[in-house]
Every structure is written in structure tokens, then in C-alpha cells.
């Protein structure tokens, strides 16, 4: 078996929890609400993972990434208002 240090396992585990919870929330949203909002929800998991990687793994976000995240959030708000 491969042995990993705890400093490596914790960030990987946190990123996995965020991804799995986003996927579970998407499945729930598809069964309960409109499909367009559910698709926005699964897209927002990308934003959460990028933010988590910048906090936990100290990755730097480029201006283009921040602009795209803000665009995703803006379109989710527009979808919510129009739905």
C-alpha cells in the first residue's frame, strides 16, 4: 500500500467532500427543482473547488479565473430570478 503523509491526505479529503456534496446536491436539485437551476448548481461546484484550492492548497487564481467565476455566479442569479 501507498503511505501518504497527513498533510497530503487532509486537502485531498476536503476537496473530495466538496465535490461529492456538490454532486449529491445536483442529484437532489434535479429531482426537486427546475433543471436549469440544477445545472447552475453543478457548475457552482467548480467555483467552490477553485476557491477551496486557493485557500487550502495556496493556489493562485488568475484574473481570468476570477472573472469566469463571477460570470457563473451572475448567470446563476439571473437564472434564479427568471425561473
Coordinates of C-alpha atoms in Angstrom, one line a residue:
X1 CA 0.0 0.0 0.0
X2 CA 1.0 3.6 -0.6
X3 CA 1.6 5.6 2.5
X4 CA 0.7 9.3 2.3
X5 CA 1.5 11.9 4.9
X6 CA -1.4 13.5 6.8
X7 CA -0.6 16.9 5.3
X8 CA -1.4 15.4 1.9
X9 CA -4.5 13.5 2.9
X10 CA -6.4 16.3 4.5
X11 CA -6.6 18.7 1.5
X12 CA -7.4 15.8 -0.8
X13 CA -10.2 14.7 1.6
X14 CA -11.6 18.2 1.8
X15 CA -11.6 18.6 -1.9
X16 CA -13.3 15.2 -2.3
X17 CA -16.0 16.1 0.3
X18 CA -16.8 19.4 -1.6
X19 CA -17.1 17.5 -4.9
X20 CA -19.2 14.7 -3.6
X21 CA -21.5 17.0 -1.7
X22 CA -21.9 19.2 -4.9
X23 CA -22.8 16.1 -6.9
X24 CA -25.3 14.9 -4.3
X25 CA -26.9 18.4 -4.2
X26 CA -27.2 18.3 -8.0
X27 CA -29.0 15.0 -7.9
X28 CA -31.4 16.3 -5.3
X29 CA -31.9 19.5 -7.2
X30 CA -32.7 17.7 -10.5
X31 CA -35.5 15.7 -8.7
X32 CA -37.0 18.6 -6.8
X33 CA -36.5 21.8 -8.8
X34 CA -36.0 23.1 -12.3
X35 CA -33.3 21.6 -14.5
X36 CA -31.7 25.0 -15.3
X37 CA -31.1 25.8 -11.7
X38 CA -29.7 22.3 -11.1
X39 CA -27.3 22.7 -13.9
X40 CA -26.2 26.0 -12.4
X41 CA -25.7 24.2 -9.1
X42 CA -23.3 21.6 -10.6
X43 CA -21.5 24.5 -12.3
X44 CA -21.1 26.2 -9.0
X45 CA -19.2 23.3 -7.6
X46 CA -16.4 24.2 -9.9
X47 CA -16.3 27.7 -8.3
X48 CA -16.3 26.1 -4.8
X49 CA -13.4 23.7 -5.7
X50 CA -11.4 26.6 -7.2
X51 CA -11.9 28.7 -4.0
X52 CA -11.1 25.7 -1.8
X53 CA -7.9 25.0 -3.7
X54 CA -6.8 28.6 -3.4
X55 CA -7.5 28.5 0.4
X56 CA -6.2 25.0 1.3
X57 CA -3.6 24.4 -1.4
X58 CA -2.4 28.0 -1.7
X59 CA -3.0 28.1 -5.4
X60 CA -3.1 31.5 -7.0
X61 CA -6.2 32.3 -9.1
X62 CA -5.6 34.2 -12.4
X63 CA -7.8 37.2 -13.2
X64 CA -9.4 35.2 -16.0
X65 CA -10.5 32.5 -13.5
X66 CA -11.9 35.1 -11.1
X67 CA -13.8 36.7 -14.0
X68 CA -15.2 33.4 -15.1
X69 CA -16.3 32.5 -11.5
X70 CA -18.1 35.9 -11.2
X71 CA -19.8 35.2 -14.6
X72 CA -21.0 31.8 -13.4
X73 CA -22.4 33.3 -10.2
X74 CA -24.1 36.2 -12.2
X75 CA -25.8 33.8 -14.6
X76 CA -27.0 31.6 -11.7
X77 CA -28.6 34.7 -10.1
X78 CA -30.2 35.6 -13.5
X79 CA -31.5 32.0 -13.8
X80 CA -32.9 32.2 -10.3
X81 CA -34.6 35.5 -10.9
X82 CA -36.2 34.3 -14.2
X83 CA -37.2 30.9 -13.0

